[in-house]
Amino acid sequence: LEPFSGCCDAFRAQLVTLAKNRQAFTRDAELVGNRLAEIVNMIGSLTKYVTRDAMTFKRPLGDCLQAIVKVYELLPAHKELRSTTVFFLHRMLSCLKGVVVPHIHKTMELLVANVTAESLLQVSQLVNQIIVMARTESIPIVAHIFQPYVRQIYKVIASFNYIDEKTETSAYSTQIKERDSMRSIYFGFIRHVLLTPDFLPTSLYTPRNKACYEEIIKSVLEGISDRDLTVAKHCVSILSQVVEWGSKLVLDAKKTPGKKISPPLMHLWSLLTKDIGAATIHGLSKGNLDPTDAKANMIMLTIVRIHHKLR
């Protein structure tokens, strides 16, 4: 414990000293960010050796966490510092799990506000890990960042719209693949969140997120017909899960005299059942589902199950 604490304290002292050097920031903030990122990376790498017994090292790890989130707030758009901060938060979640979550609300807000096409996958994976490692503790933070993060993802995807008008360029195929990748990340993120037990009914469908949910449902219904089968598979999985949840909700309400479904949840269920049949039939009729393709087969099977649930 003592040698590890000593190393952590030494690295943290360097981090704090450099972060307080205003003259260095004025001269070259990019260079300072690179140096800070190097120190954060060293601290993160050091934690790999204590994962199994991390709670024994809770004090030095917690001190480093407090310092690093403060340092990241100084340069939230710095590429290297953002990347190493995300790496460090992954390590902290692996070590301390739910203990970390209350301390990273501001950090997650900044990561979401500064997300780019380059960092979209990083941030999505971090949110996913927060949910997996600390399901109960993560509900408030995921509910808080859900709407702004979805909005930021929409902005990132929209930044690729110019390629629709430039199909003749040599870089077109690369750019279209990159946009498809962003869309796949988006639907994968939505799928991960909505497939987490209790997330949908207990926290995410709030008045603040209501309009966002309507947009998400619309995009998911449209995504069933997507030419990218990975996207289509994500979308039918999302719908299957929500239909499973919604049908149980309605069935329980019918079985229990006097039990009522909350208006927001009833609104979501109505939104789905109104359009889901037409959307899934349209997806089947698009002609891009090859019966010999495993993904296409899974999509068709899931659609059949959805209709069975909606009978």
C-alpha atoms as a printed R data frame, in Angstrom:
    type eleno elety resid chain resno       x       y       z
1   ATOM     1    CA   LEU     A     1   0.000   0.000   0.000
2   ATOM     2    CA   GLU     A     2   2.729   2.468   0.989
3   ATOM     3    CA   PRO     A     3   4.798   2.248  -2.259
4   ATOM     4    CA   PHE     A     4   1.643   2.475  -4.396
5   ATOM     5    CA   SER     A     5   0.341   5.441  -2.406
6   ATOM     6    CA   GLY     A     6   3.722   7.111  -2.731
7   ATOM     7    CA   CYS     A     7   3.725   6.725  -6.518
8   ATOM     8    CA   CYS     A     8   0.150   7.991  -6.784
9   ATOM     9    CA   ASP     A     9   0.910  10.993  -4.583
10  ATOM    10    CA   ALA     A    10   4.029  11.835  -6.615
11  ATOM    11    CA   PHE     A    11   2.174  11.688  -9.934
12  ATOM    12    CA   ARG     A    12  -0.755  13.640  -8.488
13  ATOM    13    CA   ALA     A    13   1.606  16.341  -7.182
14  ATOM    14    CA   GLN     A    14   3.091  16.720 -10.671
15  ATOM    15    CA   LEU     A    15  -0.385  16.929 -12.134
16  ATOM    16    CA   VAL     A    16  -1.520  19.635  -9.705
17  ATOM    17    CA   THR     A    17   1.695  21.650 -10.051
18  ATOM    18    CA   LEU     A    18   1.466  21.704 -13.841
19  ATOM    19    CA   ALA     A    19  -2.261  22.474 -13.786
20  ATOM    20    CA   LYS     A    20  -1.588  25.530 -11.599
21  ATOM    21    CA   ASN     A    21   1.105  26.893 -13.933
22  ATOM    22    CA   ARG     A    22  -0.892  29.641 -15.628
23  ATOM    23    CA   GLN     A    23   2.119  30.950 -17.521
24  ATOM    24    CA   ALA     A    24   2.586  27.580 -19.197
25  ATOM    25    CA   PHE     A    25  -1.097  27.544 -20.202
26  ATOM    26    CA   THR     A    26  -0.736  31.019 -21.683
27  ATOM    27    CA   ARG     A    27   2.369  30.088 -23.674
28  ATOM    28    CA   ASP     A    28   1.176  26.754 -25.074
29  ATOM    29    CA   ALA     A    29  -2.010  25.197 -23.730
30  ATOM    30    CA   GLU     A    30  -1.780  22.350 -26.261
31  ATOM    31    CA   LEU     A    31   1.648  21.323 -24.987
32  ATOM    32    CA   VAL     A    32   0.487  21.548 -21.363
33  ATOM    33    CA   GLY     A    33  -2.487  19.360 -22.242
34  ATOM    34    CA   ASN     A    34  -0.145  16.784 -23.761
35  ATOM    35    CA   ARG     A    35   1.999  16.726 -20.613
36  ATOM    36    CA   LEU     A    36  -1.060  16.425 -18.372
37  ATOM    37    CA   ALA     A    37  -2.310  13.579 -20.566
38  ATOM    38    CA   GLU     A    38   0.997  11.746 -20.171
39  ATOM    39    CA   ILE     A    39   0.757  11.931 -16.370
40  ATOM    40    CA   VAL     A    40  -2.900  10.809 -16.383
41  ATOM    41    CA   ASN     A    41  -1.940   7.888 -18.621
42  ATOM    42    CA   MET     A    42   0.863   6.865 -16.213
43  ATOM    43    CA   ILE     A    43  -1.522   6.951 -13.240
44  ATOM    44    CA   GLY     A    44  -4.102   4.917 -15.166
45  ATOM    45    CA   SER     A    45  -1.501   2.350 -16.173
46  ATOM    46    CA   LEU     A    46  -0.302   2.083 -12.573
47  ATOM    47    CA   THR     A    47  -3.807   1.107 -11.407
48  ATOM    48    CA   LYS     A    48  -3.750  -2.059 -13.533
49  ATOM    49    CA   TYR     A    49  -1.646  -3.731 -10.852
50  ATOM    50    CA   VAL     A    50  -4.162  -3.183  -8.042
51  ATOM    51    CA   THR     A    51  -7.495  -4.015  -9.706
52  ATOM    52    CA   ARG     A    52  -8.111  -7.138  -7.629
53  ATOM    53    CA   ASP     A    53  -7.481  -5.422  -4.277
54  ATOM    54    CA   ALA     A    54  -8.560  -1.939  -5.335
55  ATOM    55    CA   MET     A    55 -10.649  -1.172  -2.239
56  ATOM    56    CA   THR     A    56  -7.465  -1.450  -0.173
57  ATOM    57    CA   PHE     A    57  -6.098   1.427  -2.247
58  ATOM    58    CA   LYS     A    58  -9.296   3.471  -2.165
59  ATOM    59    CA   ARG     A    59  -7.664   6.559  -0.594
60  ATOM    60    CA   PRO     A    60  -4.845   7.106  -3.140
61  ATOM    61    CA   LEU     A    61  -7.117   6.119  -6.041
62  ATOM    62    CA   GLY     A    62  -9.800   8.518  -4.831
63  ATOM    63    CA   ASP     A    63  -7.269  11.348  -4.478
64  ATOM    64    CA   CYS     A    64  -6.063  10.761  -8.042
65  ATOM    65    CA   LEU     A    65  -9.638  10.675  -9.313
66  ATOM    66    CA   GLN     A    66 -10.415  14.030  -7.693
67  ATOM    67    CA   ALA     A    67  -7.293  15.597  -9.172
68  ATOM    68    CA   ILE     A    68  -7.759  14.211 -12.680
69  ATOM    69    CA   VAL     A    69 -11.403  15.260 -13.060
70  ATOM    70    CA   LYS     A    70 -10.410  18.787 -11.969
71  ATOM    71    CA   VAL     A    71  -7.544  18.840 -14.475
72  ATOM    72    CA   TYR     A    72  -9.806  17.663 -17.304
73  ATOM    73    CA   GLU     A    73 -12.169  20.565 -16.586
74  ATOM    74    CA   LEU     A    74  -9.327  22.952 -17.536
75  ATOM    75    CA   LEU     A    75  -9.021  21.578 -21.101
76  ATOM    76    CA   PRO     A    76 -12.181  19.559 -21.896
77  ATOM    77    CA   ALA     A    77 -11.698  19.780 -25.667
78  ATOM    78    CA   HIS     A    78  -8.033  18.673 -25.647
79  ATOM    79    CA   LYS     A    79  -7.846  15.453 -27.655
80  ATOM    80    CA   GLU     A    80  -5.095  13.631 -25.740
81  ATOM    81    CA   LEU     A    81  -6.263  14.722 -22.292
82  ATOM    82    CA   ARG     A    82  -9.820  13.657 -23.102
83  ATOM    83    CA   SER     A    83  -8.634  10.267 -24.312
84  ATOM    84    CA   THR     A    84  -6.462   9.562 -21.257
85  ATOM    85    CA   THR     A    85  -9.165  10.826 -18.888
86  ATOM    86    CA   VAL     A    86 -11.635   8.368 -20.443
87  ATOM    87    CA   PHE     A    87  -9.010   5.621 -20.073
88  ATOM    88    CA   PHE     A    88  -8.495   6.550 -16.411
89  ATOM    89    CA   LEU     A    89 -12.256   6.544 -15.724
90  ATOM    90    CA   HIS     A    90 -12.496   3.059 -17.280
91  ATOM    91    CA   ARG     A    91  -9.766   1.948 -14.883
92  ATOM    92    CA   MET     A    92 -11.505   3.546 -11.885
93  ATOM    93    CA   LEU     A    93 -14.795   1.859 -12.749
94  ATOM    94    CA   SER     A    94 -12.993  -1.486 -12.979
95  ATOM    95    CA   CYS     A    95 -11.356  -0.847  -9.602
96  ATOM    96    CA   LEU     A    96 -13.944   0.978  -7.497
97  ATOM    97    CA   LYS     A    97 -17.181   0.482  -9.467
98  ATOM    98    CA   GLY     A    98 -20.114   2.500  -8.069
99  ATOM    99    CA   VAL     A    99 -17.902   4.488  -5.692
100 ATOM   100    CA   VAL     A   100 -16.651   6.462  -8.701
101 ATOM   101    CA   VAL     A   101 -20.001   7.557 -10.140
102 ATOM   102    CA   PRO     A   102 -20.942  10.408  -7.748
103 ATOM   103    CA   HIS     A   103 -17.604  12.101  -8.485
104 ATOM   104    CA   ILE     A   104 -17.817  12.217 -12.290
105 ATOM   105    CA   HIS     A   105 -21.088  14.027 -13.065
106 ATOM   106    CA   LYS     A   106 -19.302  17.210 -14.196
107 ATOM   107    CA   THR     A   107 -16.735  15.193 -16.135
108 ATOM   108    CA   MET     A   108 -19.439  13.296 -18.021
109 ATOM   109    CA   GLU     A   109 -21.231  16.555 -18.833
110 ATOM   110    CA   LEU     A   110 -18.020  17.934 -20.345
111 ATOM   111    CA   LEU     A   111 -17.264  14.729 -22.270
112 ATOM   112    CA   VAL     A   112 -20.773  14.832 -23.742
113 ATOM   113    CA   ALA     A   113 -20.636  18.557 -24.543
114 ATOM   114    CA   ASN     A   114 -17.321  18.138 -26.376
115 ATOM   115    CA   VAL     A   115 -18.008  14.858 -28.164
116 ATOM   116    CA   THR     A   116 -16.749  14.596 -31.743
117 ATOM   117    CA   ALA     A   117 -16.845  11.944 -34.446
118 ATOM   118    CA   GLU     A   118 -13.444  10.844 -33.182
119 ATOM   119    CA   SER     A   119 -14.482  10.534 -29.522
120 ATOM   120    CA   LEU     A   120 -18.043   9.251 -30.001
121 ATOM   121    CA   LEU     A   121 -17.128   5.588 -29.609
122 ATOM   122    CA   GLN     A   122 -14.939   6.348 -26.566
123 ATOM   123    CA   VAL     A   123 -17.687   8.197 -24.715
124 ATOM   124    CA   SER     A   124 -20.372   5.638 -25.622
125 ATOM   125    CA   GLN     A   125 -18.214   2.802 -24.308
126 ATOM   126    CA   LEU     A   126 -17.588   4.738 -21.096
127 ATOM   127    CA   VAL     A   127 -21.325   5.303 -20.516
128 ATOM   128    CA   ASN     A   128 -21.928   1.621 -21.233
129 ATOM   129    CA   GLN     A   129 -19.321   0.637 -18.652
130 ATOM   130    CA   ILE     A   130 -20.827   2.992 -16.071
131 ATOM   131    CA   ILE     A   131 -24.163   1.209 -16.558
132 ATOM   132    CA   VAL     A   132 -22.615  -2.267 -16.380
133 ATOM   133    CA   MET     A   133 -20.341  -1.657 -13.387
134 ATOM   134    CA   ALA     A   134 -22.722   0.476 -11.323
135 ATOM   135    CA   ARG     A   135 -26.293  -0.050 -12.508
136 ATOM   136    CA   THR     A   136 -28.071   1.472  -9.514
137 ATOM   137    CA   GLU     A   137 -25.639   4.355  -8.993
138 ATOM   138    CA   SER     A   138 -25.579   5.156 -12.712
139 ATOM   139    CA   ILE     A   139 -29.314   5.847 -13.099
140 ATOM   140    CA   PRO     A   140 -29.174   9.577 -12.114
141 ATOM   141    CA   ILE     A   141 -26.106  10.363 -14.208
142 ATOM   142    CA   VAL     A   142 -27.326   8.502 -17.312
143 ATOM   143    CA   ALA     A   143 -30.764  10.100 -17.015
144 ATOM   144    CA   HIS     A   144 -29.068  13.518 -16.771
145 ATOM   145    CA   ILE     A   145 -26.752  13.183 -19.780
146 ATOM   146    CA   PHE     A   146 -29.086  11.082 -21.941
147 ATOM   147    CA   GLN     A   147 -30.808  13.920 -23.799
148 ATOM   148    CA   PRO     A   148 -27.735  16.137 -24.392
149 ATOM   149    CA   TYR     A   149 -25.703  13.130 -25.478
150 ATOM   150    CA   VAL     A   150 -28.295  12.000 -28.007
151 ATOM   151    CA   ARG     A   151 -28.458  15.584 -29.318
152 ATOM   152    CA   GLN     A   152 -24.680  15.674 -29.690
153 ATOM   153    CA   ILE     A   153 -24.710  12.364 -31.557
154 ATOM   154    CA   TYR     A   154 -27.296  13.782 -33.962
155 ATOM   155    CA   LYS     A   155 -24.995  16.772 -34.572
156 ATOM   156    CA   VAL     A   156 -22.020  14.520 -35.261
157 ATOM   157    CA   ILE     A   157 -23.986  12.408 -37.745
158 ATOM   158    CA   ALA     A   158 -25.422  15.538 -39.406
159 ATOM   159    CA   SER     A   159 -21.887  16.854 -39.945
160 ATOM   160    CA   PHE     A   160 -21.498  14.126 -42.588
161 ATOM   161    CA   ASN     A   161 -24.526  15.304 -44.602
162 ATOM   162    CA   TYR     A   162 -22.311  17.059 -47.159
163 ATOM   163    CA   ILE     A   163 -21.260  13.709 -48.603
164 ATOM   164    CA   ASP     A   164 -24.781  13.148 -49.949
165 ATOM   165    CA   GLU     A   165 -24.098  15.927 -52.428
166 ATOM   166    CA   LYS     A   166 -20.597  14.773 -53.386
167 ATOM   167    CA   THR     A   167 -20.957  11.165 -54.427
168 ATOM   168    CA   GLU     A   168 -18.435  11.666 -57.192
169 ATOM   169    CA   THR     A   169 -15.481  12.371 -54.859
170 ATOM   170    CA   SER     A   170 -12.804   9.728 -54.388
171 ATOM   171    CA   ALA     A   171 -13.139   9.937 -50.603
172 ATOM   172    CA   TYR     A   172 -16.870   9.239 -50.724
173 ATOM   173    CA   SER     A   173 -16.690   5.548 -49.835
174 ATOM   174    CA   THR     A   174 -14.508   6.246 -46.776
175 ATOM   175    CA   GLN     A   175 -16.747   9.070 -45.581
176 ATOM   176    CA   ILE     A   176 -19.955   7.117 -46.010
177 ATOM   177    CA   LYS     A   177 -18.442   4.234 -44.048
178 ATOM   178    CA   GLU     A   178 -17.482   6.638 -41.275
179 ATOM   179    CA   ARG     A   179 -21.010   8.019 -41.100
180 ATOM   180    CA   ASP     A   180 -22.451   4.490 -41.077
181 ATOM   181    CA   SER     A   181 -20.086   3.722 -38.210
182 ATOM   182    CA   MET     A   182 -21.382   6.752 -36.256
183 ATOM   183    CA   ARG     A   183 -24.973   5.620 -36.784
184 ATOM   184    CA   SER     A   184 -24.122   2.095 -35.698
185 ATOM   185    CA   ILE     A   185 -22.510   3.479 -32.513
186 ATOM   186    CA   TYR     A   186 -25.632   5.574 -31.842
187 ATOM   187    CA   PHE     A   187 -28.057   2.673 -32.168
188 ATOM   188    CA   GLY     A   188 -25.711   0.418 -30.234
189 ATOM   189    CA   PHE     A   189 -25.670   2.960 -27.406
190 ATOM   190    CA   ILE     A   190 -29.471   3.276 -27.400
191 ATOM   191    CA   ARG     A   191 -29.786  -0.508 -27.454
192 ATOM   192    CA   HIS     A   192 -27.425  -0.924 -24.504
193 ATOM   193    CA   VAL     A   193 -29.269   1.676 -22.428
194 ATOM   194    CA   LEU     A   194 -32.777   0.450 -23.192
195 ATOM   195    CA   LEU     A   195 -31.895  -3.205 -22.706
196 ATOM   196    CA   THR     A   196 -30.633  -2.541 -19.182
197 ATOM   197    CA   PRO     A   197 -33.318  -3.799 -16.740
198 ATOM   198    CA   ASP     A   198 -35.303  -1.043 -14.974
199 ATOM   199    CA   PHE     A   199 -33.681   1.830 -16.863
200 ATOM   200    CA   LEU     A   200 -36.620   2.609 -19.121
201 ATOM   201    CA   PRO     A   201 -39.483   2.638 -16.609
202 ATOM   202    CA   THR     A   202 -37.608   3.956 -13.581
203 ATOM   203    CA   SER     A   203 -35.486   6.822 -14.794
204 ATOM   204    CA   LEU     A   204 -34.946   7.595 -18.434
205 ATOM   205    CA   TYR     A   205 -38.479   8.333 -19.569
206 ATOM   206    CA   THR     A   206 -38.750  11.646 -17.718
207 ATOM   207    CA   PRO     A   207 -40.513  14.876 -18.755
208 ATOM   208    CA   ARG     A   208 -37.087  16.282 -19.649
209 ATOM   209    CA   ASN     A   209 -36.337  13.342 -21.939
210 ATOM   210    CA   LYS     A   210 -39.841  12.939 -23.405
211 ATOM   211    CA   ALA     A   211 -39.259  14.792 -26.704
212 ATOM   212    CA   CYS     A   212 -35.884  13.092 -27.064
213 ATOM   213    CA   TYR     A   213 -37.538   9.686 -26.659
214 ATOM   214    CA   GLU     A   214 -40.032  10.473 -29.410
215 ATOM   215    CA   GLU     A   215 -37.152  11.282 -31.766
216 ATOM   216    CA   ILE     A   216 -35.338   8.108 -30.755
217 ATOM   217    CA   ILE     A   217 -38.405   5.940 -31.364
218 ATOM   218    CA   LYS     A   218 -38.837   7.588 -34.770
219 ATOM   219    CA   SER     A   219 -35.198   6.933 -35.695
220 ATOM   220    CA   VAL     A   220 -35.448   3.332 -34.459
221 ATOM   221    CA   LEU     A   221 -38.600   2.694 -36.518
222 ATOM   222    CA   GLU     A   222 -36.851   4.125 -39.589
223 ATOM   223    CA   GLY     A   223 -33.694   2.169 -38.800
224 ATOM   224    CA   ILE     A   224 -35.471  -1.152 -39.291
225 ATOM   225    CA   SER     A   225 -35.299  -0.506 -43.042
226 ATOM   226    CA   ASP     A   226 -31.655   0.595 -43.027
227 ATOM   227    CA   ARG     A   227 -29.353  -0.867 -45.679
228 ATOM   228    CA   ASP     A   228 -26.744  -1.405 -42.943
229 ATOM   229    CA   LEU     A   229 -27.875  -4.675 -41.352
230 ATOM   230    CA   THR     A   230 -25.967  -3.923 -38.133
231 ATOM   231    CA   VAL     A   231 -28.106  -0.809 -37.682
232 ATOM   232    CA   ALA     A   232 -31.280  -2.721 -38.600
233 ATOM   233    CA   LYS     A   233 -30.402  -5.472 -36.110
234 ATOM   234    CA   HIS     A   234 -29.863  -2.928 -33.324
235 ATOM   235    CA   CYS     A   235 -33.230  -1.337 -34.106
236 ATOM   236    CA   VAL     A   236 -35.284  -4.526 -34.062
237 ATOM   237    CA   SER     A   237 -33.539  -5.563 -30.827
238 ATOM   238    CA   ILE     A   238 -34.491  -2.233 -29.241
239 ATOM   239    CA   LEU     A   239 -38.098  -2.580 -30.369
240 ATOM   240    CA   SER     A   240 -38.265  -6.178 -29.224
241 ATOM   241    CA   GLN     A   241 -37.068  -5.231 -25.739
242 ATOM   242    CA   VAL     A   242 -39.403  -2.250 -25.400
243 ATOM   243    CA   VAL     A   243 -42.364  -4.286 -26.679
244 ATOM   244    CA   GLU     A   244 -41.492  -7.006 -24.148
245 ATOM   245    CA   TRP     A   245 -41.453  -4.427 -21.365
246 ATOM   246    CA   GLY     A   246 -44.596  -2.644 -22.598
247 ATOM   247    CA   SER     A   247 -46.673  -5.794 -23.003
248 ATOM   248    CA   LYS     A   248 -45.811  -6.879 -19.430
249 ATOM   249    CA   LEU     A   249 -46.684  -3.420 -18.167
250 ATOM   250    CA   VAL     A   250 -50.114  -3.488 -19.819
251 ATOM   251    CA   LEU     A   251 -50.767  -7.094 -18.789
252 ATOM   252    CA   ASP     A   252 -49.912  -6.385 -15.141
253 ATOM   253    CA   ALA     A   253 -52.209  -3.361 -15.155
254 ATOM   254    CA   LYS     A   254 -55.081  -5.470 -16.503
255 ATOM   255    CA   LYS     A   255 -54.529  -8.209 -13.907
256 ATOM   256    CA   THR     A   256 -54.373  -5.808 -10.958
257 ATOM   257    CA   PRO     A   257 -57.642  -3.998 -10.219
258 ATOM   258    CA   GLY     A   258 -57.096  -0.290  -9.677
259 ATOM   259    CA   LYS     A   259 -53.517  -0.325 -10.944
260 ATOM   260    CA   LYS     A   260 -52.777   2.441 -13.437
261 ATOM   261    CA   ILE     A   261 -49.917   2.979 -15.841
262 ATOM   262    CA   SER     A   262 -48.267   6.374 -15.477
263 ATOM   263    CA   PRO     A   263 -49.216   8.776 -18.328
264 ATOM   264    CA   PRO     A   264 -45.628   9.192 -19.617
265 ATOM   265    CA   LEU     A   265 -45.102   5.432 -19.910
266 ATOM   266    CA   MET     A   266 -48.520   4.965 -21.470
267 ATOM   267    CA   HIS     A   267 -47.635   7.662 -23.994
268 ATOM   268    CA   LEU     A   268 -44.452   5.806 -24.945
269 ATOM   269    CA   TRP     A   269 -46.312   2.524 -25.321
270 ATOM   270    CA   SER     A   270 -48.994   4.183 -27.489
271 ATOM   271    CA   LEU     A   271 -46.305   5.789 -29.628
272 ATOM   272    CA   LEU     A   272 -44.754   2.408 -30.288
273 ATOM   273    CA   THR     A   273 -47.860   0.367 -30.941
274 ATOM   274    CA   LYS     A   274 -49.209   3.009 -33.326
275 ATOM   275    CA   ASP     A   275 -46.358   2.740 -35.848
276 ATOM   276    CA   ILE     A   276 -44.419  -0.431 -35.094
277 ATOM   277    CA   GLY     A   277 -46.498  -2.763 -37.271
278 ATOM   278    CA   ALA     A   278 -46.159  -0.623 -40.392
279 ATOM   279    CA   ALA     A   279 -42.452  -0.002 -39.778
280 ATOM   280    CA   THR     A   280 -41.584  -3.674 -39.384
281 ATOM   281    CA   ILE     A   281 -43.610  -4.698 -42.438
282 ATOM   282    CA   HIS     A   282 -41.878  -1.964 -44.429
283 ATOM   283    CA   GLY     A   283 -38.516  -3.293 -43.231
284 ATOM   284    CA   LEU     A   284 -39.379  -6.767 -44.470
285 ATOM   285    CA   SER     A   285 -40.524  -5.440 -47.841
286 ATOM   286    CA   LYS     A   286 -37.343  -3.453 -48.571
287 ATOM   287    CA   GLY     A   287 -35.703  -6.451 -50.223
288 ATOM   288    CA   ASN     A   288 -32.311  -6.047 -48.523
289 ATOM   289    CA   LEU     A   289 -32.776  -9.025 -46.170
290 ATOM   290    CA   ASP     A   290 -30.881 -11.919 -47.695
291 ATOM   291    CA   PRO     A   291 -32.249 -15.239 -46.327
292 ATOM   292    CA   THR     A   292 -28.720 -16.687 -46.426
293 ATOM   293    CA   ASP     A   293 -27.340 -13.902 -44.184
294 ATOM   294    CA   ALA     A   294 -27.244 -14.588 -40.420
295 ATOM   295    CA   LYS     A   295 -28.023 -10.979 -39.466
296 ATOM   296    CA   ALA     A   296 -30.934 -10.837 -41.912
297 ATOM   297    CA   ASN     A   297 -32.331 -14.069 -40.484
298 ATOM   298    CA   MET     A   298 -32.089 -12.716 -36.942
299 ATOM   299    CA   ILE     A   299 -33.846  -9.513 -37.999
300 ATOM   300    CA   MET     A   300 -36.718 -11.427 -39.625
301 ATOM   301    CA   LEU     A   301 -37.077 -13.744 -36.629
302 ATOM   302    CA   THR     A   302 -37.156 -10.810 -34.202
303 ATOM   303    CA   ILE     A   303 -39.803  -9.027 -36.278
304 ATOM   304    CA   VAL     A   304 -41.990 -12.152 -36.169
305 ATOM   305    CA   ARG     A   305 -41.584 -12.254 -32.367
306 ATOM   306    CA   ILE     A   306 -42.515  -8.581 -32.104
307 ATOM   307    CA   HIS     A   307 -45.752  -9.148 -34.020
308 ATOM   308    CA   HIS     A   308 -46.506 -12.177 -31.880
309 ATOM   309    CA   LYS     A   309 -46.184 -10.016 -28.751
310 ATOM   310    CA   LEU     A   310 -48.427  -7.319 -30.215
311 ATOM   311    CA   ARG     A   311 -51.291  -9.696 -31.038
